[in-house]
mmCIF file of C-alpha atoms in Angstrom:
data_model
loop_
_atom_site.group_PDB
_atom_site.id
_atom_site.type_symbol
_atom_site.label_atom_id
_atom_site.label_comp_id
_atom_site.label_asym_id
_atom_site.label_seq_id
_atom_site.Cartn_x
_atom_site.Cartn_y
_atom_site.Cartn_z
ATOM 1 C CA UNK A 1 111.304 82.526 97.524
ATOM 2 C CA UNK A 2 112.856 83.708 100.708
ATOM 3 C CA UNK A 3 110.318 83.583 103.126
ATOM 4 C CA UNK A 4 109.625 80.709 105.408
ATOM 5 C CA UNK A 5 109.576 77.304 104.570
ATOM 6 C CA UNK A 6 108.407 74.005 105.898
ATOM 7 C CA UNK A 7 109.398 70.244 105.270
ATOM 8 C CA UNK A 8 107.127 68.056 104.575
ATOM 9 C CA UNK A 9 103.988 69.845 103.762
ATOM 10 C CA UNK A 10 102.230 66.188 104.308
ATOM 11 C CA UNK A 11 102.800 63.766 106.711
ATOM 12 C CA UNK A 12 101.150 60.130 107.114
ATOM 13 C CA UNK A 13 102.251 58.214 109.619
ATOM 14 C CA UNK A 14 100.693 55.327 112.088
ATOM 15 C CA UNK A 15 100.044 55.915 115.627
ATOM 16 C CA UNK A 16 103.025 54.833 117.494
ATOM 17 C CA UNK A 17 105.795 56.080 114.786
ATOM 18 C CA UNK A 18 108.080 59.081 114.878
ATOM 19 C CA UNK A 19 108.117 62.122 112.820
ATOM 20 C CA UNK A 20 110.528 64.876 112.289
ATOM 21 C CA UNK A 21 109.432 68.203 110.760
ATOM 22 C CA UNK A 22 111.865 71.102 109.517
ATOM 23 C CA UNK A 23 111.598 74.596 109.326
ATOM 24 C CA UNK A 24 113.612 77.116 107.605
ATOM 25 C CA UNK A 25 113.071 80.957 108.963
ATOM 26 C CA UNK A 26 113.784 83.791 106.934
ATOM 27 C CA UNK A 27 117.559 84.347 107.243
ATOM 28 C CA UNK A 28 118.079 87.274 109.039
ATOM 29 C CA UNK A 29 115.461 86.124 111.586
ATOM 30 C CA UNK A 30 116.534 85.485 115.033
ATOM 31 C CA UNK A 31 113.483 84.545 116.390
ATOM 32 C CA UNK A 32 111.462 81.373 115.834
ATOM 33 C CA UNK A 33 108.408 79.505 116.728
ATOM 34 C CA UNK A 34 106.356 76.462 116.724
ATOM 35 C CA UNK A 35 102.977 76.218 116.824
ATOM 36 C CA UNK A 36 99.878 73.314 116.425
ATOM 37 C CA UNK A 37 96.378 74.190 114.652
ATOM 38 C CA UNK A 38 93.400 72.187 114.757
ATOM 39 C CA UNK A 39 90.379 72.733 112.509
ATOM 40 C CA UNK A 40 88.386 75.882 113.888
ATOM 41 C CA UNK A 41 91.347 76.996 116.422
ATOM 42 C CA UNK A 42 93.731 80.056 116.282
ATOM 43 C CA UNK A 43 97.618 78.490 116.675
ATOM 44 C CA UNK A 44 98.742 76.792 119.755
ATOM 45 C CA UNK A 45 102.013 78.190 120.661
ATOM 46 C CA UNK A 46 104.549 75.222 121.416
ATOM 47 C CA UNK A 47 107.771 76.308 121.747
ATOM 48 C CA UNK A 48 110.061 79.526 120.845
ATOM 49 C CA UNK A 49 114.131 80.141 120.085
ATOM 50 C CA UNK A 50 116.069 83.174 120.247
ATOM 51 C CA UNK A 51 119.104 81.871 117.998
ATOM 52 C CA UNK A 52 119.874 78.303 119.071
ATOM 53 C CA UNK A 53 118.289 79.052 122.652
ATOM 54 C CA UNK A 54 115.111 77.239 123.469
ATOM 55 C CA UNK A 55 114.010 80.241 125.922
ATOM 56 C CA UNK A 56 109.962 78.541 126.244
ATOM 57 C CA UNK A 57 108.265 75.470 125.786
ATOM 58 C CA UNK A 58 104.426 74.802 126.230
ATOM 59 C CA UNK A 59 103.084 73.467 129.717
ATOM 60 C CA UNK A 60 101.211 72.037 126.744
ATOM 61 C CA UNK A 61 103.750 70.277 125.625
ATOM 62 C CA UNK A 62 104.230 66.632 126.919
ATOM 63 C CA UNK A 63 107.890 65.043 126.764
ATOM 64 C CA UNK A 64 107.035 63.344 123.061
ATOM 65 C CA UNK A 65 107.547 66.482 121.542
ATOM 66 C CA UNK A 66 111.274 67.799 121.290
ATOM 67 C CA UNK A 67 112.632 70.918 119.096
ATOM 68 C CA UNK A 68 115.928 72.222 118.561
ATOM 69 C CA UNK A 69 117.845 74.654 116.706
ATOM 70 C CA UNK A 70 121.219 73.450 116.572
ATOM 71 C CA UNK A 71 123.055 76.841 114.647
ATOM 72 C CA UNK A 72 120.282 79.142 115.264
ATOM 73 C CA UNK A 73 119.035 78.931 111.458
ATOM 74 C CA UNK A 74 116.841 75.937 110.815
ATOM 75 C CA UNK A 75 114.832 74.307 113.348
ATOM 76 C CA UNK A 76 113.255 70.330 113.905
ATOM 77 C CA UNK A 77 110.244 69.775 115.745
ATOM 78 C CA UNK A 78 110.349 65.455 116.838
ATOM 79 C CA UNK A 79 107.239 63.970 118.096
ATOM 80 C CA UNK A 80 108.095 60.507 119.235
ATOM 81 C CA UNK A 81 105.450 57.881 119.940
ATOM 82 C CA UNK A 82 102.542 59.609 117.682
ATOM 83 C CA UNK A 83 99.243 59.498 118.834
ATOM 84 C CA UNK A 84 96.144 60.178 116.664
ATOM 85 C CA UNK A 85 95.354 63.353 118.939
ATOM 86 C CA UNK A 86 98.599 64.396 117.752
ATOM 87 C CA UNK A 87 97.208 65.609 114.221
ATOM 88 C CA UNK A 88 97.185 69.271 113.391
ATOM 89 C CA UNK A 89 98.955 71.484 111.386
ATOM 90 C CA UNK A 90 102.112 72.346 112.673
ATOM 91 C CA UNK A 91 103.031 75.845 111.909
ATOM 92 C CA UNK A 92 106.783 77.266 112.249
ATOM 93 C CA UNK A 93 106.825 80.803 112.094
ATOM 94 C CA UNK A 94 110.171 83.345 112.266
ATOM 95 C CA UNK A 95 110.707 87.256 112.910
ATOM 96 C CA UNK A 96 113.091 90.039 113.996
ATOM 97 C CA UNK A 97 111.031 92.072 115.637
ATOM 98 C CA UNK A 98 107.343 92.183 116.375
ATOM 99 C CA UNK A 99 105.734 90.715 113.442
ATOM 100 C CA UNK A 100 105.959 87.021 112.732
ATOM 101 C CA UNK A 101 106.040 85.159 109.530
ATOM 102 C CA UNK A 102 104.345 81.905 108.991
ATOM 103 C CA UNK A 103 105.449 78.756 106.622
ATOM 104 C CA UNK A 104 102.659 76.924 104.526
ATOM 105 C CA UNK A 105 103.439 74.354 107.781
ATOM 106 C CA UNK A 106 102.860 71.044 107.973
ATOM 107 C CA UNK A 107 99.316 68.957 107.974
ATOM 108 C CA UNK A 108 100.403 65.701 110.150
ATOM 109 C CA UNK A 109 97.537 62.802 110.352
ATOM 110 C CA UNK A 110 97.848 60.212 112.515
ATOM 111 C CA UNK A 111 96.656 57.011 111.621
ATOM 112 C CA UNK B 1 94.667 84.504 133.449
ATOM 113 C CA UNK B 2 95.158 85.697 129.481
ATOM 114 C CA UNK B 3 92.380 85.080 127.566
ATOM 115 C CA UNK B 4 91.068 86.556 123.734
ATOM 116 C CA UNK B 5 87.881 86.335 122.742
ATOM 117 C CA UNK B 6 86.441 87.255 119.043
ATOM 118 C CA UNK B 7 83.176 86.123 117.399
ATOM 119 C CA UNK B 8 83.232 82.811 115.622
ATOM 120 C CA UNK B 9 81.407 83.617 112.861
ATOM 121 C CA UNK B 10 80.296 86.441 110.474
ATOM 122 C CA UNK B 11 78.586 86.960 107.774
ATOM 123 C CA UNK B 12 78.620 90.428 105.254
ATOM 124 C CA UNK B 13 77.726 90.899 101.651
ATOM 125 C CA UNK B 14 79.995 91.763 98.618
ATOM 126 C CA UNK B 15 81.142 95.542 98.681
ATOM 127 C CA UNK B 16 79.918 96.503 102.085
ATOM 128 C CA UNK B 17 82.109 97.272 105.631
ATOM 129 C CA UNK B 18 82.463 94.799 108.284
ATOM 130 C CA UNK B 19 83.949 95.355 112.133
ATOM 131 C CA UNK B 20 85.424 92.227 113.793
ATOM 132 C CA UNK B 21 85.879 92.667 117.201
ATOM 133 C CA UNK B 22 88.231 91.555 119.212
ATOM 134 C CA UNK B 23 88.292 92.048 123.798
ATOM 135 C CA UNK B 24 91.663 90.501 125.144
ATOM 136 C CA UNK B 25 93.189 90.188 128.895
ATOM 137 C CA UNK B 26 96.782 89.258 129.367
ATOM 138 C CA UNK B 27 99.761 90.560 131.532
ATOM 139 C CA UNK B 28 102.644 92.667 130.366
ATOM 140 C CA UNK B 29 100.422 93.606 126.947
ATOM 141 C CA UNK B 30 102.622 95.251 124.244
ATOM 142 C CA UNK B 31 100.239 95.355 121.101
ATOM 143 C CA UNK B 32 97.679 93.466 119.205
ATOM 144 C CA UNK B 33 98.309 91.642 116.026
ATOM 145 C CA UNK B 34 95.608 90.747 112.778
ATOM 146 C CA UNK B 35 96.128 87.554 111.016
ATOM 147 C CA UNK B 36 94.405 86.572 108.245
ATOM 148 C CA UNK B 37 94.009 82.946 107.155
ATOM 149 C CA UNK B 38 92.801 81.761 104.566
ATOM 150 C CA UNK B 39 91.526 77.760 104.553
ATOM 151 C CA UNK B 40 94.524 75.227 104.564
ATOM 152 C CA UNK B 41 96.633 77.962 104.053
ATOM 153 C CA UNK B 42 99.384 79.978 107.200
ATOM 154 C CA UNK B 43 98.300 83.041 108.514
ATOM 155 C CA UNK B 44 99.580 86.171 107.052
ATOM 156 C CA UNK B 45 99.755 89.670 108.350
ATOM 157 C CA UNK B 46 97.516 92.229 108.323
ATOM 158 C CA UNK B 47 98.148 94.659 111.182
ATOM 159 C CA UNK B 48 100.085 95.537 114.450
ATOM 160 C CA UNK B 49 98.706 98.206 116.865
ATOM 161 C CA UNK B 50 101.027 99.113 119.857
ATOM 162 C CA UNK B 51 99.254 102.952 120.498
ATOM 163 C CA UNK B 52 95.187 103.252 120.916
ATOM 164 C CA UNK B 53 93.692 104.637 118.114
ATOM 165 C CA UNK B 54 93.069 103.536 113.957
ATOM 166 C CA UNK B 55 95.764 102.819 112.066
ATOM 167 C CA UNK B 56 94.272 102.236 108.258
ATOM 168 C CA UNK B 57 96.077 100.146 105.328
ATOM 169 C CA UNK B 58 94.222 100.496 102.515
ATOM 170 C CA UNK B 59 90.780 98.364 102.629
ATOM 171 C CA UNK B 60 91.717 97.193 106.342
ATOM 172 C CA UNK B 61 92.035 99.746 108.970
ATOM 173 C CA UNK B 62 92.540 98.363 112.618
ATOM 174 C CA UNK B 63 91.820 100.045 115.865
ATOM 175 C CA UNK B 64 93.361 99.970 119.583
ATOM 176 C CA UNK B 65 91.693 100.583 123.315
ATOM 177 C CA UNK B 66 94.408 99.384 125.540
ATOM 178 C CA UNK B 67 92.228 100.797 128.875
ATOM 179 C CA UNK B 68 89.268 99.121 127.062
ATOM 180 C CA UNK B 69 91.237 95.677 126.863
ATOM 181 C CA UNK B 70 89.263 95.867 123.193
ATOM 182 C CA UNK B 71 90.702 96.067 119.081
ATOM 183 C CA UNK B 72 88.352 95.822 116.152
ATOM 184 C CA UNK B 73 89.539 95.085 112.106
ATOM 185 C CA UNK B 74 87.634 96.856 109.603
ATOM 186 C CA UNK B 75 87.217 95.740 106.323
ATOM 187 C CA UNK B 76 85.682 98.252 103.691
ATOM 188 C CA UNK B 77 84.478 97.418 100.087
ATOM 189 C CA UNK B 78 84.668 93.633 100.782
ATOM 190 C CA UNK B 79 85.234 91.261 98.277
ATOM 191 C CA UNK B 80 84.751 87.979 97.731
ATOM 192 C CA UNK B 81 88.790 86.750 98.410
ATOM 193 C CA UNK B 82 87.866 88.320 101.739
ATOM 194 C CA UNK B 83 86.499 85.366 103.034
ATOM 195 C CA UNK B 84 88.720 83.598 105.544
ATOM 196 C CA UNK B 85 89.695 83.345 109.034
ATOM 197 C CA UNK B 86 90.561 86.519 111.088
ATOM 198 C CA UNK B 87 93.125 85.974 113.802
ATOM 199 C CA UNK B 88 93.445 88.225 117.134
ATOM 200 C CA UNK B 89 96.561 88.113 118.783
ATOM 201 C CA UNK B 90 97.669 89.653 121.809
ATOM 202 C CA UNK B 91 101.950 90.176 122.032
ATOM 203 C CA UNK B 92 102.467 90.021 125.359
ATOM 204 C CA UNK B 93 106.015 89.446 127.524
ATOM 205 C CA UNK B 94 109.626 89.718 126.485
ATOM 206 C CA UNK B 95 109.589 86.547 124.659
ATOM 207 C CA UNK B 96 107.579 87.916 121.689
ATOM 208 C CA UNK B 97 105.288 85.658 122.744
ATOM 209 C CA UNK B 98 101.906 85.435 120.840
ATOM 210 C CA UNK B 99 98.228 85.112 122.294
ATOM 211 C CA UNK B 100 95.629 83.755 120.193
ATOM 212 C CA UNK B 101 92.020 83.964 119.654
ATOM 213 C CA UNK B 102 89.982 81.443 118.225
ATOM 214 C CA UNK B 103 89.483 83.033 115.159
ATOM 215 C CA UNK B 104 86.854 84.996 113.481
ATOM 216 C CA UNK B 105 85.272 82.857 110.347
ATOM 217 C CA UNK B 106 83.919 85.515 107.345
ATOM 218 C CA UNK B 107 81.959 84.861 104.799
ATOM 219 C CA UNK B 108 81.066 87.390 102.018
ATOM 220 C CA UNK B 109 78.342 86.663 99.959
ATOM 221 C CA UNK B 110 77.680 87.973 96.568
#
């Protein structure tokens, strides 16, 4: 399978912990995204790389959350400190031009 | 501001044509996207309309007003797999960028 893919799909953790989450984008994509989903809402954009460059980040987005794309192939999104408003599905999604592709992302619950 | 609105909910019966609409307002617009998402599952694509006018793919044809502000998805000979979540999404800005709409929830019925 060479689309997108997402690490874990399932994450437990307790209020307070960290969690990591990986994406890998197709391979040829430079382009790549993070969003958050909530039950009943369209995908909250987060954060977007061109290559290793972070070029945005969400207003949205308070200093608990980091991402990074170290070689400009996989990415990490860190939330430090969860809190239970914190759970969502967090969706990575990759392109080279206009259309993106989305991984199966990752359902986080905070307990 | 940018903003996308689409209706929350529809409703349509096995084998007949439903419109979801779709009215957006954002800044430096290049072309509106159709998700569709099915429940617990990513979006996947459906359509991308940069010029006004109906592009069809098969069963799903998609339409474009950029003086309107206004896109519709049109799904003919529904079926029952149809049912899921229909995503508007305005690409706006250099950074590729995506605006979202709340979703459109369909149900077909047999």
């Amino acid at each position: 399978d060479t689309g997108v893919s997402q690490d874990p799909r399932h994450k437990i953790t307790k209020r307070g912990q960290n969690v990591t989450f990986r994406c890998d984008p197709i391979s040829e994509h430079n382009r790549l995204y993070w969003y958050r989903q909530t039950l009943g809402q369209g995908p909250e954009f987060l954060t977007y790389f061109q290559n290793e460059a972070q070029l945005e980040k969400s207003r949205l987005l308070s200093d608990r959350f980091s991402a990074e794309r170290p070689k400009g192939s996989f990415s990490t999104l860190e939330i430090q400190r969860t809190e239970q408003g914190d759970s969502a599905m967090y969706l990575c999604a990759s392109s080279l031009r206009f259309e993106q592709f989305f991984g199966p992302g990752t359902r986080l619950t905070v307990l | 501001g940018q903003n996308i609105d689409q209706p929350t909910e529809m409703t349509a019966t096995e084998g007949a044509i439903v419109q979801i609409n779709c009215t957006y307002q954002t800044s430096g617009f290049n072309g509106l996207f159709w998700y569709q998402q099915h429940a617990g599952e990513a979006p996947t694509f459906l359509s991308y309309n940069v010029l006004d006018g109906l592009e069809e793919k098969g069963r799903f044809s998609s339409f474009l007003s950029r003086s309107k502000g206004y896109s519709y998805l049109l799904l003919k000979e529904l079926q029952m797999k149809d049912s899921a979540s229909y995503l508007c999404a305005a690409h706006a800005g250099n950074n590729r960028k995506l605006i979202w709409g709340l979703g459109t929830s369909l149900a077909v019925n047999p």
